[in-house]
């Protein structure tokens, strides 16, 4: 820690179960409230509208879960990471549970931009006959404007299809898993759920994804 | 009583994923309570969407009160948004509760809170989505018993077809007591009819099926339109009050929602009731007497509530929070306790005559959004008619204080169509707002004057049951539009905006507010013709209501617009708030003479009848002093709560009003209420 007056705690948490359906803003609000319930000595911005100094990692779409989501919290004094984690866990609901906390350098890049490469795991309820066909482009509508994204710009490597072990994630209807890595660009990103919705099996049928989960975030 | 509830989540989940705002339906919030071991289940329904219903105080209070009893479990229920209602119907799935995601039809009792007149069709939407017969008489032994309460239960007749039993008044004890009674009777194998008869014998319960309708002549003769059809059924149902309110903790557990809801903050009820006596105001009549919580109770409740929920804002709620006899001490102590933590303390209802320089200072530490004041009428004559008891000078003093303290936006609430209103009164609204704007300009440095915004919001007067104006008809919608346009054209300042409510919805409100039993058939027919979510401008279906009136033969204009002599027996005469019909009539005569009636909590009893009728009285934390002065602190902001509350012990109850008592030096709840600092990290945050 270069600046002892600066305690920047990076917390890892999961977004799972029904809470996958929360939006990024709803998650942000819920985490802020958990921090307050935990009684941590969080820092407050100075200005016209004082608010907690907290920053969130790259947003997940509504419906997509995560096992290694991040937020950075500025504290006004040192609290042992394990104690801070225990307090946060006691103040959190199971499906939005923190799993790790560590201090990071105050110069470290923000969690929202530090890890542009995300690995996703989609659990499929039907085995794609004849493999997965990935489209070359995907058309999305943003702010009423159509935009065509070249999948190759965002997709890193191949989609890996594997048969699911019995009772995958406690759900017997899951028969296969699809693992893929997407990179977000300063100009935009391709949502994992949108990519999947545009993929087909060999016969041209859409894939049936039971859940989509971000399982890794890398620099 | 069923063995267990069906979990519909696996079937509902795909619909939720595809719905607008899935977070409305997912439950699993921090603070949501499950009681799987209970054998008797109650679903407390707010008949609108989650965002509107979740913050509702009645829902929170009653769910907690029921869950506090052994054997009983309470869950929350809301009406899915229209897209989800349609999806459920398409898939053949029923409406479901939050906690267990269980069909409404599997609960033993379903409760609806009738918060306002426009929820009526949503009650039917819920029953239909549940597969429960709309009409009480069509329900089978195994169907849930449908109960309802809240403001609209004070004229329950437009709901009488659909509700098995109404709880009149405050439900903290009445609802769990009734549920225990029903559970016992069910265990003994009692029939639905037996259960309803037993409920009717309980204080504060009205079972409409046990009454016969009289004709008009007989009703006027007897003093009530309804006649008990069986022995043991009371002629008049008097509301229940929660005697323990003042000394009960202001903090009680609450659910912290994920979705952005309409009041997304902690609320602590600082007092209940308001005796200002505004003659149009139903809340002011139905929550009597006035009961204040102590300073220590409120302050400890706010601390505990914020620590438990993680909210960064608290609202000190009541009908008129600045009337609390020790509101200044409350604000001083809270400002001191939360300085530098980014916590906002908001006071939702500012009375004009109590918002002075002192009060502006006490709430000035906050981010300054808009301030709202309600002069209600544009001229002193009309304000005297409605007993608003505020003057132009009160308004101007409040404006001076607010704009000098840094506020730049102010909204003024008025009503148009009040009894005796003339065009001069309407023009008076414009004149008052413009002069208020002039005052604001003077209070603000010249370079900031461009930021001043003054807006005027005009609602159409709706005659409410159980008020002195219950006998006054509403002006027709076309006349309301004429007066609204007169108001708009009378405002010459560009910086003063004028908004008004759609008279078509206010018309439906007036019919619902004053209707008798035929109005229930009107509601049912309107729902069948597509009316639902009537409080939502984009869903209000005026044609459905018009066509329904023709179909059932209800002269809705007559219901909404006829004026009667004070003393005429109205369709809700068998329901009593405690304030006597004779006093209401007397108040109406005083209105005609432009004579005001003072607030009894500041002095002499006004003989409304509520205190003796309910065997109760006003409970204050300290004697209230002349208007405005409650805002003056005693300079002990940094002191411990004990130091403040000690002062109350020296005060004596008013000699002029036997129905005022003071809270003891301190009630015990503060100790039970005290919350240890969580995890020992000390006081939340601090400025860096």
mmCIF file with all atom_site columns, C-alpha atoms in Angstrom, chain A residues 10-198:
data_model
loop_
_atom_site.group_PDB
_atom_site.id
_atom_site.type_symbol
_atom_site.label_atom_id
_atom_site.label_alt_id
_atom_site.label_comp_id
_atom_site.label_asym_id
_atom_site.label_entity_id
_atom_site.label_seq_id
_atom_site.pdbx_PDB_ins_code
_atom_site.Cartn_x
_atom_site.Cartn_y
_atom_site.Cartn_z
_atom_site.occupancy
_atom_site.B_iso_or_equiv
_atom_site.pdbx_formal_charge
_atom_site.auth_seq_id
_atom_site.auth_comp_id
_atom_site.auth_asym_id
_atom_site.auth_atom_id
_atom_site.pdbx_PDB_model_num
ATOM 1   C CA . UNK A 1 10  ? -11.685 -4.824  -3.753  1.00 0.00 ? 10  UNK A CA 1
ATOM 2   C CA . UNK A 1 11  ? -14.532 -7.202  -2.997  1.00 0.00 ? 11  UNK A CA 1
ATOM 3   C CA . UNK A 1 12  ? -15.455 -10.266 -5.061  1.00 0.00 ? 12  UNK A CA 1
ATOM 4   C CA . UNK A 1 13  ? -19.066 -11.406 -4.970  1.00 0.00 ? 13  UNK A CA 1
ATOM 5   C CA . UNK A 1 14  ? -21.470 -13.645 -6.835  1.00 0.00 ? 14  UNK A CA 1
ATOM 6   C CA . UNK A 1 15  ? -24.703 -12.832 -8.631  1.00 0.00 ? 15  UNK A CA 1
ATOM 7   C CA . UNK A 1 16  ? -26.769 -15.981 -8.864  1.00 0.00 ? 16  UNK A CA 1
ATOM 8   C CA . UNK A 1 17  ? -30.173 -17.615 -8.623  1.00 0.00 ? 17  UNK A CA 1
ATOM 9   C CA . UNK A 1 18  ? -33.153 -15.324 -9.005  1.00 0.00 ? 18  UNK A CA 1
ATOM 10  C CA . UNK A 1 19  ? -30.965 -12.302 -8.427  1.00 0.00 ? 19  UNK A CA 1
ATOM 11  C CA . UNK A 1 20  ? -29.496 -12.828 -11.922 1.00 0.00 ? 20  UNK A CA 1
ATOM 12  C CA . UNK A 1 21  ? -32.590 -10.925 -12.978 1.00 0.00 ? 21  UNK A CA 1
ATOM 13  C CA . UNK A 1 22  ? -31.444 -7.732  -11.273 1.00 0.00 ? 22  UNK A CA 1
ATOM 14  C CA . UNK A 1 23  ? -30.143 -4.877  -13.398 1.00 0.00 ? 23  UNK A CA 1
ATOM 15  C CA . UNK A 1 24  ? -26.714 -3.337  -12.870 1.00 0.00 ? 24  UNK A CA 1
ATOM 16  C CA . UNK A 1 25  ? -28.277 -0.329  -11.144 1.00 0.00 ? 25  UNK A CA 1
ATOM 17  C CA . UNK A 1 26  ? -30.289 -2.535  -8.812  1.00 0.00 ? 26  UNK A CA 1
ATOM 18  C CA . UNK A 1 27  ? -27.157 -4.519  -7.951  1.00 0.00 ? 27  UNK A CA 1
ATOM 19  C CA . UNK A 1 28  ? -25.268 -1.295  -7.271  1.00 0.00 ? 28  UNK A CA 1
ATOM 20  C CA . UNK A 1 29  ? -27.962 -0.049  -4.923  1.00 0.00 ? 29  UNK A CA 1
ATOM 21  C CA . UNK A 1 30  ? -28.171 -3.395  -3.138  1.00 0.00 ? 30  UNK A CA 1
ATOM 22  C CA . UNK A 1 31  ? -24.395 -3.504  -2.614  1.00 0.00 ? 31  UNK A CA 1
ATOM 23  C CA . UNK A 1 32  ? -24.283 0.039   -1.234  1.00 0.00 ? 32  UNK A CA 1
ATOM 24  C CA . UNK A 1 33  ? -26.962 -0.922  1.254   1.00 0.00 ? 33  UNK A CA 1
ATOM 25  C CA . UNK A 1 34  ? -25.062 -4.061  2.236   1.00 0.00 ? 34  UNK A CA 1
ATOM 26  C CA . UNK A 1 35  ? -21.963 -1.933  2.882   1.00 0.00 ? 35  UNK A CA 1
ATOM 27  C CA . UNK A 1 36  ? -23.959 0.346   5.161   1.00 0.00 ? 36  UNK A CA 1
ATOM 28  C CA . UNK A 1 37  ? -25.550 -2.582  6.974   1.00 0.00 ? 37  UNK A CA 1
ATOM 29  C CA . UNK A 1 38  ? -22.093 -4.064  7.472   1.00 0.00 ? 38  UNK A CA 1
ATOM 30  C CA . UNK A 1 39  ? -21.129 -0.920  9.378   1.00 0.00 ? 39  UNK A CA 1
ATOM 31  C CA . UNK A 1 40  ? -17.876 -0.488  7.425   1.00 0.00 ? 40  UNK A CA 1
ATOM 32  C CA . UNK A 1 41  ? -16.168 2.925   7.684   1.00 0.00 ? 41  UNK A CA 1
ATOM 33  C CA . UNK A 1 42  ? -16.813 3.837   4.064   1.00 0.00 ? 42  UNK A CA 1
ATOM 34  C CA . UNK A 1 43  ? -15.614 7.112   2.598   1.00 0.00 ? 43  UNK A CA 1
ATOM 35  C CA . UNK A 1 44  ? -18.041 9.731   1.385   1.00 0.00 ? 44  UNK A CA 1
ATOM 36  C CA . UNK A 1 45  ? -17.532 12.046  -1.540  1.00 0.00 ? 45  UNK A CA 1
ATOM 37  C CA . UNK A 1 46  ? -17.466 15.742  -0.793  1.00 0.00 ? 46  UNK A CA 1
ATOM 38  C CA . UNK A 1 47  ? -19.743 17.919  -2.840  1.00 0.00 ? 47  UNK A CA 1
ATOM 39  C CA . UNK A 1 48  ? -23.239 18.970  -3.507  1.00 0.00 ? 48  UNK A CA 1
ATOM 40  C CA . UNK A 1 49  ? -24.621 15.457  -3.266  1.00 0.00 ? 49  UNK A CA 1
ATOM 41  C CA . UNK A 1 50  ? -22.440 13.391  -0.894  1.00 0.00 ? 50  UNK A CA 1
ATOM 42  C CA . UNK A 1 51  ? -22.390 9.691   -1.682  1.00 0.00 ? 51  UNK A CA 1
ATOM 43  C CA . UNK A 1 52  ? -20.483 6.542   -0.817  1.00 0.00 ? 52  UNK A CA 1
ATOM 44  C CA . UNK A 1 53  ? -17.148 6.103   -2.625  1.00 0.00 ? 53  UNK A CA 1
ATOM 45  C CA . UNK A 1 54  ? -17.850 2.800   -4.256  1.00 0.00 ? 54  UNK A CA 1
ATOM 46  C CA . UNK A 1 55  ? -17.153 1.675   -7.829  1.00 0.00 ? 55  UNK A CA 1
ATOM 47  C CA . UNK A 1 56  ? -18.562 -1.338  -9.601  1.00 0.00 ? 56  UNK A CA 1
ATOM 48  C CA . UNK A 1 57  ? -17.036 -3.771  -12.050 1.00 0.00 ? 57  UNK A CA 1
ATOM 49  C CA . UNK A 1 58  ? -18.147 -4.293  -15.648 1.00 0.00 ? 58  UNK A CA 1
ATOM 50  C CA . UNK A 1 59  ? -21.928 -4.537  -15.843 1.00 0.00 ? 59  UNK A CA 1
ATOM 51  C CA . UNK A 1 60  ? -23.724 -7.820  -16.447 1.00 0.00 ? 60  UNK A CA 1
ATOM 52  C CA . UNK A 1 61  ? -26.931 -7.859  -18.460 1.00 0.00 ? 61  UNK A CA 1
ATOM 53  C CA . UNK A 1 62  ? -30.251 -8.615  -16.757 1.00 0.00 ? 62  UNK A CA 1
ATOM 54  C CA . UNK A 1 63  ? -30.576 -12.392 -16.615 1.00 0.00 ? 63  UNK A CA 1
ATOM 55  C CA . UNK A 1 64  ? -26.833 -13.140 -16.633 1.00 0.00 ? 64  UNK A CA 1
ATOM 56  C CA . UNK A 1 65  ? -25.133 -14.270 -13.412 1.00 0.00 ? 65  UNK A CA 1
ATOM 57  C CA . UNK A 1 66  ? -21.526 -14.127 -12.263 1.00 0.00 ? 66  UNK A CA 1
ATOM 58  C CA . UNK A 1 67  ? -19.225 -15.974 -9.897  1.00 0.00 ? 67  UNK A CA 1
ATOM 59  C CA . UNK A 1 68  ? -16.442 -13.370 -9.670  1.00 0.00 ? 68  UNK A CA 1
ATOM 60  C CA . UNK A 1 69  ? -18.080 -9.939  -9.820  1.00 0.00 ? 69  UNK A CA 1
ATOM 61  C CA . UNK A 1 70  ? -16.229 -7.005  -8.329  1.00 0.00 ? 70  UNK A CA 1
ATOM 62  C CA . UNK A 1 71  ? -16.673 -3.744  -6.519  1.00 0.00 ? 71  UNK A CA 1
ATOM 63  C CA . UNK A 1 72  ? -14.107 -1.367  -5.044  1.00 0.00 ? 72  UNK A CA 1
ATOM 64  C CA . UNK A 1 73  ? -14.877 0.375   -1.792  1.00 0.00 ? 73  UNK A CA 1
ATOM 65  C CA . UNK A 1 74  ? -12.915 3.266   -0.323  1.00 0.00 ? 74  UNK A CA 1
ATOM 66  C CA . UNK A 1 75  ? -12.560 3.053   3.467   1.00 0.00 ? 75  UNK A CA 1
ATOM 67  C CA . UNK A 1 76  ? -11.511 5.840   5.792   1.00 0.00 ? 76  UNK A CA 1
ATOM 68  C CA . UNK A 1 77  ? -9.426  3.561   7.958   1.00 0.00 ? 77  UNK A CA 1
ATOM 69  C CA . UNK A 1 78  ? -7.888  0.127   7.892   1.00 0.00 ? 78  UNK A CA 1
ATOM 70  C CA . UNK A 1 79  ? -10.115 -2.830  8.627   1.00 0.00 ? 79  UNK A CA 1
ATOM 71  C CA . UNK A 1 80  ? -8.576  -6.284  8.309   1.00 0.00 ? 80  UNK A CA 1
ATOM 72  C CA . UNK A 1 81  ? -9.814  -7.725  4.982   1.00 0.00 ? 81  UNK A CA 1
ATOM 73  C CA . UNK A 1 82  ? -11.141 -10.885 6.627   1.00 0.00 ? 82  UNK A CA 1
ATOM 74  C CA . UNK A 1 83  ? -13.091 -8.827  9.161   1.00 0.00 ? 83  UNK A CA 1
ATOM 75  C CA . UNK A 1 84  ? -14.491 -6.588  6.459   1.00 0.00 ? 84  UNK A CA 1
ATOM 76  C CA . UNK A 1 85  ? -15.468 -9.658  4.449   1.00 0.00 ? 85  UNK A CA 1
ATOM 77  C CA . UNK A 1 86  ? -17.166 -11.296 7.429   1.00 0.00 ? 86  UNK A CA 1
ATOM 78  C CA . UNK A 1 87  ? -19.143 -8.115  8.118   1.00 0.00 ? 87  UNK A CA 1
ATOM 79  C CA . UNK A 1 88  ? -20.208 -7.860  4.487   1.00 0.00 ? 88  UNK A CA 1
ATOM 80  C CA . UNK A 1 89  ? -21.225 -11.502 4.415   1.00 0.00 ? 89  UNK A CA 1
ATOM 81  C CA . UNK A 1 90  ? -23.346 -11.076 7.535   1.00 0.00 ? 90  UNK A CA 1
ATOM 82  C CA . UNK A 1 91  ? -25.118 -8.165  5.845   1.00 0.00 ? 91  UNK A CA 1
ATOM 83  C CA . UNK A 1 92  ? -25.691 -9.849  2.469   1.00 0.00 ? 92  UNK A CA 1
ATOM 84  C CA . UNK A 1 93  ? -28.295 -12.146 0.960   1.00 0.00 ? 93  UNK A CA 1
ATOM 85  C CA . UNK A 1 94  ? -27.169 -15.579 -0.262  1.00 0.00 ? 94  UNK A CA 1
ATOM 86  C CA . UNK A 1 95  ? -27.498 -14.853 -3.965  1.00 0.00 ? 95  UNK A CA 1
ATOM 87  C CA . UNK A 1 96  ? -25.395 -11.686 -3.801  1.00 0.00 ? 96  UNK A CA 1
ATOM 88  C CA . UNK A 1 97  ? -22.748 -12.995 -1.413  1.00 0.00 ? 97  UNK A CA 1
ATOM 89  C CA . UNK A 1 98  ? -19.203 -11.602 -1.165  1.00 0.00 ? 98  UNK A CA 1
ATOM 90  C CA . UNK A 1 99  ? -16.511 -14.278 -1.271  1.00 0.00 ? 99  UNK A CA 1
ATOM 91  C CA . UNK A 1 100 ? -13.217 -12.377 -1.047  1.00 0.00 ? 100 UNK A CA 1
ATOM 92  C CA . UNK A 1 101 ? -11.845 -8.974  -0.092  1.00 0.00 ? 101 UNK A CA 1
ATOM 93  C CA . UNK A 1 102 ? -8.351  -7.528  -0.485  1.00 0.00 ? 102 UNK A CA 1
ATOM 94  C CA . UNK A 1 103 ? -6.771  -4.109  -0.545  1.00 0.00 ? 103 UNK A CA 1
ATOM 95  C CA . UNK A 1 104 ? -5.507  -2.822  -3.870  1.00 0.00 ? 104 UNK A CA 1
ATOM 96  C CA . UNK A 1 105 ? -3.175  0.032   -4.852  1.00 0.00 ? 105 UNK A CA 1
ATOM 97  C CA . UNK A 1 106 ? -4.855  3.370   -5.212  1.00 0.00 ? 106 UNK A CA 1
ATOM 98  C CA . UNK A 1 107 ? -3.327  3.590   -8.695  1.00 0.00 ? 107 UNK A CA 1
ATOM 99  C CA . UNK A 1 108 ? -4.848  0.280   -9.837  1.00 0.00 ? 108 UNK A CA 1
ATOM 100 C CA . UNK A 1 109 ? -7.241  0.664   -12.755 1.00 0.00 ? 109 UNK A CA 1
ATOM 101 C CA . UNK A 1 110 ? -10.952 0.722   -11.935 1.00 0.00 ? 110 UNK A CA 1
ATOM 102 C CA . UNK A 1 111 ? -12.701 -2.645  -11.716 1.00 0.00 ? 111 UNK A CA 1
ATOM 103 C CA . UNK A 1 112 ? -14.979 -1.615  -14.571 1.00 0.00 ? 112 UNK A CA 1
ATOM 104 C CA . UNK A 1 113 ? -12.123 -1.339  -17.095 1.00 0.00 ? 113 UNK A CA 1
ATOM 105 C CA . UNK A 1 114 ? -9.351  -3.490  -15.620 1.00 0.00 ? 114 UNK A CA 1
ATOM 106 C CA . UNK A 1 115 ? -10.741 -6.804  -16.893 1.00 0.00 ? 115 UNK A CA 1
ATOM 107 C CA . UNK A 1 116 ? -12.041 -6.461  -20.437 1.00 0.00 ? 116 UNK A CA 1
ATOM 108 C CA . UNK A 1 117 ? -12.002 -10.218 -21.145 1.00 0.00 ? 117 UNK A CA 1
ATOM 109 C CA . UNK A 1 118 ? -14.919 -12.163 -19.718 1.00 0.00 ? 118 UNK A CA 1
ATOM 110 C CA . UNK A 1 119 ? -15.439 -15.908 -19.862 1.00 0.00 ? 119 UNK A CA 1
ATOM 111 C CA . UNK A 1 120 ? -19.045 -17.080 -19.862 1.00 0.00 ? 120 UNK A CA 1
ATOM 112 C CA . UNK A 1 121 ? -20.555 -20.457 -19.250 1.00 0.00 ? 121 UNK A CA 1
ATOM 113 C CA . UNK A 1 122 ? -23.948 -21.112 -20.777 1.00 0.00 ? 122 UNK A CA 1
ATOM 114 C CA . UNK A 1 123 ? -25.885 -24.131 -19.559 1.00 0.00 ? 123 UNK A CA 1
ATOM 115 C CA . UNK A 1 124 ? -28.015 -25.530 -22.364 1.00 0.00 ? 124 UNK A CA 1
ATOM 116 C CA . UNK A 1 125 ? -31.198 -27.507 -21.932 1.00 0.00 ? 125 UNK A CA 1
ATOM 117 C CA . UNK A 1 126 ? -30.922 -29.103 -25.419 1.00 0.00 ? 126 UNK A CA 1
ATOM 118 C CA . UNK A 1 127 ? -27.862 -30.530 -27.082 1.00 0.00 ? 127 UNK A CA 1
ATOM 119 C CA . UNK A 1 128 ? -27.200 -28.542 -30.290 1.00 0.00 ? 128 UNK A CA 1
ATOM 120 C CA . UNK A 1 129 ? -27.457 -31.102 -33.108 1.00 0.00 ? 129 UNK A CA 1
ATOM 121 C CA . UNK A 1 130 ? -24.552 -30.683 -35.487 1.00 0.00 ? 130 UNK A CA 1
ATOM 122 C CA . UNK A 1 131 ? -22.624 -28.249 -33.286 1.00 0.00 ? 131 UNK A CA 1
ATOM 123 C CA . UNK A 1 132 ? -23.010 -24.530 -32.730 1.00 0.00 ? 132 UNK A CA 1
ATOM 124 C CA . UNK A 1 133 ? -23.130 -22.131 -35.634 1.00 0.00 ? 133 UNK A CA 1
ATOM 125 C CA . UNK A 1 134 ? -21.854 -18.664 -34.741 1.00 0.00 ? 134 UNK A CA 1
ATOM 126 C CA . UNK A 1 135 ? -23.098 -15.790 -36.922 1.00 0.00 ? 135 UNK A CA 1
ATOM 127 C CA . UNK A 1 136 ? -20.579 -13.416 -38.476 1.00 0.00 ? 136 UNK A CA 1
ATOM 128 C CA . UNK A 1 137 ? -22.505 -10.371 -37.426 1.00 0.00 ? 137 UNK A CA 1
ATOM 129 C CA . UNK A 1 138 ? -25.134 -9.569  -34.845 1.00 0.00 ? 138 UNK A CA 1
ATOM 130 C CA . UNK A 1 139 ? -27.576 -6.719  -35.187 1.00 0.00 ? 139 UNK A CA 1
ATOM 131 C CA . UNK A 1 140 ? -28.532 -4.928  -31.979 1.00 0.00 ? 140 UNK A CA 1
ATOM 132 C CA . UNK A 1 141 ? -30.834 -2.004  -31.300 1.00 0.00 ? 141 UNK A CA 1
ATOM 133 C CA . UNK A 1 142 ? -29.462 0.679   -29.022 1.00 0.00 ? 142 UNK A CA 1
ATOM 134 C CA . UNK A 1 143 ? -31.368 3.842   -28.288 1.00 0.00 ? 143 UNK A CA 1
ATOM 135 C CA . UNK A 1 144 ? -33.665 3.072   -31.219 1.00 0.00 ? 144 UNK A CA 1
ATOM 136 C CA . UNK A 1 145 ? -30.679 2.861   -33.581 1.00 0.00 ? 145 UNK A CA 1
ATOM 137 C CA . UNK A 1 146 ? -29.700 -0.363  -35.268 1.00 0.00 ? 146 UNK A CA 1
ATOM 138 C CA . UNK A 1 147 ? -26.077 -1.312  -35.029 1.00 0.00 ? 147 UNK A CA 1
ATOM 139 C CA . UNK A 1 148 ? -24.333 -4.269  -36.624 1.00 0.00 ? 148 UNK A CA 1
ATOM 140 C CA . UNK A 1 149 ? -21.524 -5.836  -34.607 1.00 0.00 ? 149 UNK A CA 1
ATOM 141 C CA . UNK A 1 150 ? -18.891 -8.115  -36.161 1.00 0.00 ? 150 UNK A CA 1
ATOM 142 C CA . UNK A 1 151 ? -18.753 -11.096 -33.803 1.00 0.00 ? 151 UNK A CA 1
ATOM 143 C CA . UNK A 1 152 ? -15.069 -11.716 -34.608 1.00 0.00 ? 152 UNK A CA 1
ATOM 144 C CA . UNK A 1 153 ? -14.120 -8.378  -33.053 1.00 0.00 ? 153 UNK A CA 1
ATOM 145 C CA . UNK A 1 154 ? -15.435 -9.455  -29.665 1.00 0.00 ? 154 UNK A CA 1
ATOM 146 C CA . UNK A 1 155 ? -15.257 -13.227 -29.546 1.00 0.00 ? 155 UNK A CA 1
ATOM 147 C CA . UNK A 1 156 ? -11.860 -14.543 -28.450 1.00 0.00 ? 156 UNK A CA 1
ATOM 148 C CA . UNK A 1 157 ? -11.142 -18.090 -29.627 1.00 0.00 ? 157 UNK A CA 1
ATOM 149 C CA . UNK A 1 158 ? -13.788 -20.707 -30.244 1.00 0.00 ? 158 UNK A CA 1
ATOM 150 C CA . UNK A 1 159 ? -16.958 -21.644 -28.416 1.00 0.00 ? 159 UNK A CA 1
ATOM 151 C CA . UNK A 1 160 ? -16.285 -24.828 -26.479 1.00 0.00 ? 160 UNK A CA 1
ATOM 152 C CA . UNK A 1 161 ? -19.187 -27.230 -26.290 1.00 0.00 ? 161 UNK A CA 1
ATOM 153 C CA . UNK A 1 162 ? -19.136 -30.000 -23.684 1.00 0.00 ? 162 UNK A CA 1
ATOM 154 C CA . UNK A 1 163 ? -21.680 -32.498 -22.433 1.00 0.00 ? 163 UNK A CA 1
ATOM 155 C CA . UNK A 1 164 ? -22.839 -31.630 -18.947 1.00 0.00 ? 164 UNK A CA 1
ATOM 156 C CA . UNK A 1 165 ? -22.310 -33.979 -16.068 1.00 0.00 ? 165 UNK A CA 1
ATOM 157 C CA . UNK A 1 166 ? -25.567 -35.311 -14.610 1.00 0.00 ? 166 UNK A CA 1
ATOM 158 C CA . UNK A 1 167 ? -27.274 -32.825 -12.363 1.00 0.00 ? 167 UNK A CA 1
ATOM 159 C CA . UNK A 1 168 ? -25.170 -29.888 -13.509 1.00 0.00 ? 168 UNK A CA 1
ATOM 160 C CA . UNK A 1 169 ? -25.704 -26.971 -11.143 1.00 0.00 ? 169 UNK A CA 1
ATOM 161 C CA . UNK A 1 170 ? -28.451 -28.971 -9.507  1.00 0.00 ? 170 UNK A CA 1
ATOM 162 C CA . UNK A 1 171 ? -30.498 -28.823 -12.666 1.00 0.00 ? 171 UNK A CA 1
ATOM 163 C CA . UNK A 1 172 ? -31.149 -32.146 -14.389 1.00 0.00 ? 172 UNK A CA 1
ATOM 164 C CA . UNK A 1 173 ? -32.517 -30.406 -17.488 1.00 0.00 ? 173 UNK A CA 1
ATOM 165 C CA . UNK A 1 174 ? -29.037 -29.077 -18.346 1.00 0.00 ? 174 UNK A CA 1
ATOM 166 C CA . UNK A 1 175 ? -27.504 -31.386 -20.931 1.00 0.00 ? 175 UNK A CA 1
ATOM 167 C CA . UNK A 1 176 ? -24.599 -29.357 -22.317 1.00 0.00 ? 176 UNK A CA 1
ATOM 168 C CA . UNK A 1 177 ? -22.319 -26.461 -21.496 1.00 0.00 ? 177 UNK A CA 1
ATOM 169 C CA . UNK A 1 178 ? -21.009 -23.826 -23.800 1.00 0.00 ? 178 UNK A CA 1
ATOM 170 C CA . UNK A 1 179 ? -17.927 -21.869 -22.757 1.00 0.00 ? 179 UNK A CA 1
ATOM 171 C CA . UNK A 1 180 ? -16.807 -18.711 -24.586 1.00 0.00 ? 180 UNK A CA 1
ATOM 172 C CA . UNK A 1 181 ? -14.770 -15.581 -24.047 1.00 0.00 ? 181 UNK A CA 1
ATOM 173 C CA . UNK A 1 182 ? -15.806 -12.068 -25.073 1.00 0.00 ? 182 UNK A CA 1
ATOM 174 C CA . UNK A 1 183 ? -13.703 -8.924  -24.989 1.00 0.00 ? 183 UNK A CA 1
ATOM 175 C CA . UNK A 1 184 ? -15.292 -5.561  -24.433 1.00 0.00 ? 184 UNK A CA 1
ATOM 176 C CA . UNK A 1 185 ? -13.876 -2.650  -26.433 1.00 0.00 ? 185 UNK A CA 1
ATOM 177 C CA . UNK A 1 186 ? -13.805 1.035   -25.562 1.00 0.00 ? 186 UNK A CA 1
ATOM 178 C CA . UNK A 1 187 ? -16.306 1.484   -28.391 1.00 0.00 ? 187 UNK A CA 1
ATOM 179 C CA . UNK A 1 188 ? -18.739 -1.105  -27.105 1.00 0.00 ? 188 UNK A CA 1
ATOM 180 C CA . UNK A 1 189 ? -19.259 -4.736  -26.320 1.00 0.00 ? 189 UNK A CA 1
ATOM 181 C CA . UNK A 1 190 ? -21.249 -7.753  -27.381 1.00 0.00 ? 190 UNK A CA 1
ATOM 182 C CA . UNK A 1 191 ? -23.600 -9.096  -24.744 1.00 0.00 ? 191 UNK A CA 1
ATOM 183 C CA . UNK A 1 192 ? -23.272 -12.824 -24.079 1.00 0.00 ? 192 UNK A CA 1
ATOM 184 C CA . UNK A 1 193 ? -27.049 -13.341 -24.067 1.00 0.00 ? 193 UNK A CA 1
ATOM 185 C CA . UNK A 1 194 ? -27.356 -11.515 -27.398 1.00 0.00 ? 194 UNK A CA 1
ATOM 186 C CA . UNK A 1 195 ? -24.593 -13.632 -28.938 1.00 0.00 ? 195 UNK A CA 1
ATOM 187 C CA . UNK A 1 196 ? -26.256 -16.846 -27.765 1.00 0.00 ? 196 UNK A CA 1
ATOM 188 C CA . UNK A 1 197 ? -29.654 -15.747 -29.010 1.00 0.00 ? 197 UNK A CA 1
ATOM 189 C CA . UNK A 1 198 ? -28.091 -15.340 -32.455 1.00 0.00 ? 198 UNK A CA 1
#
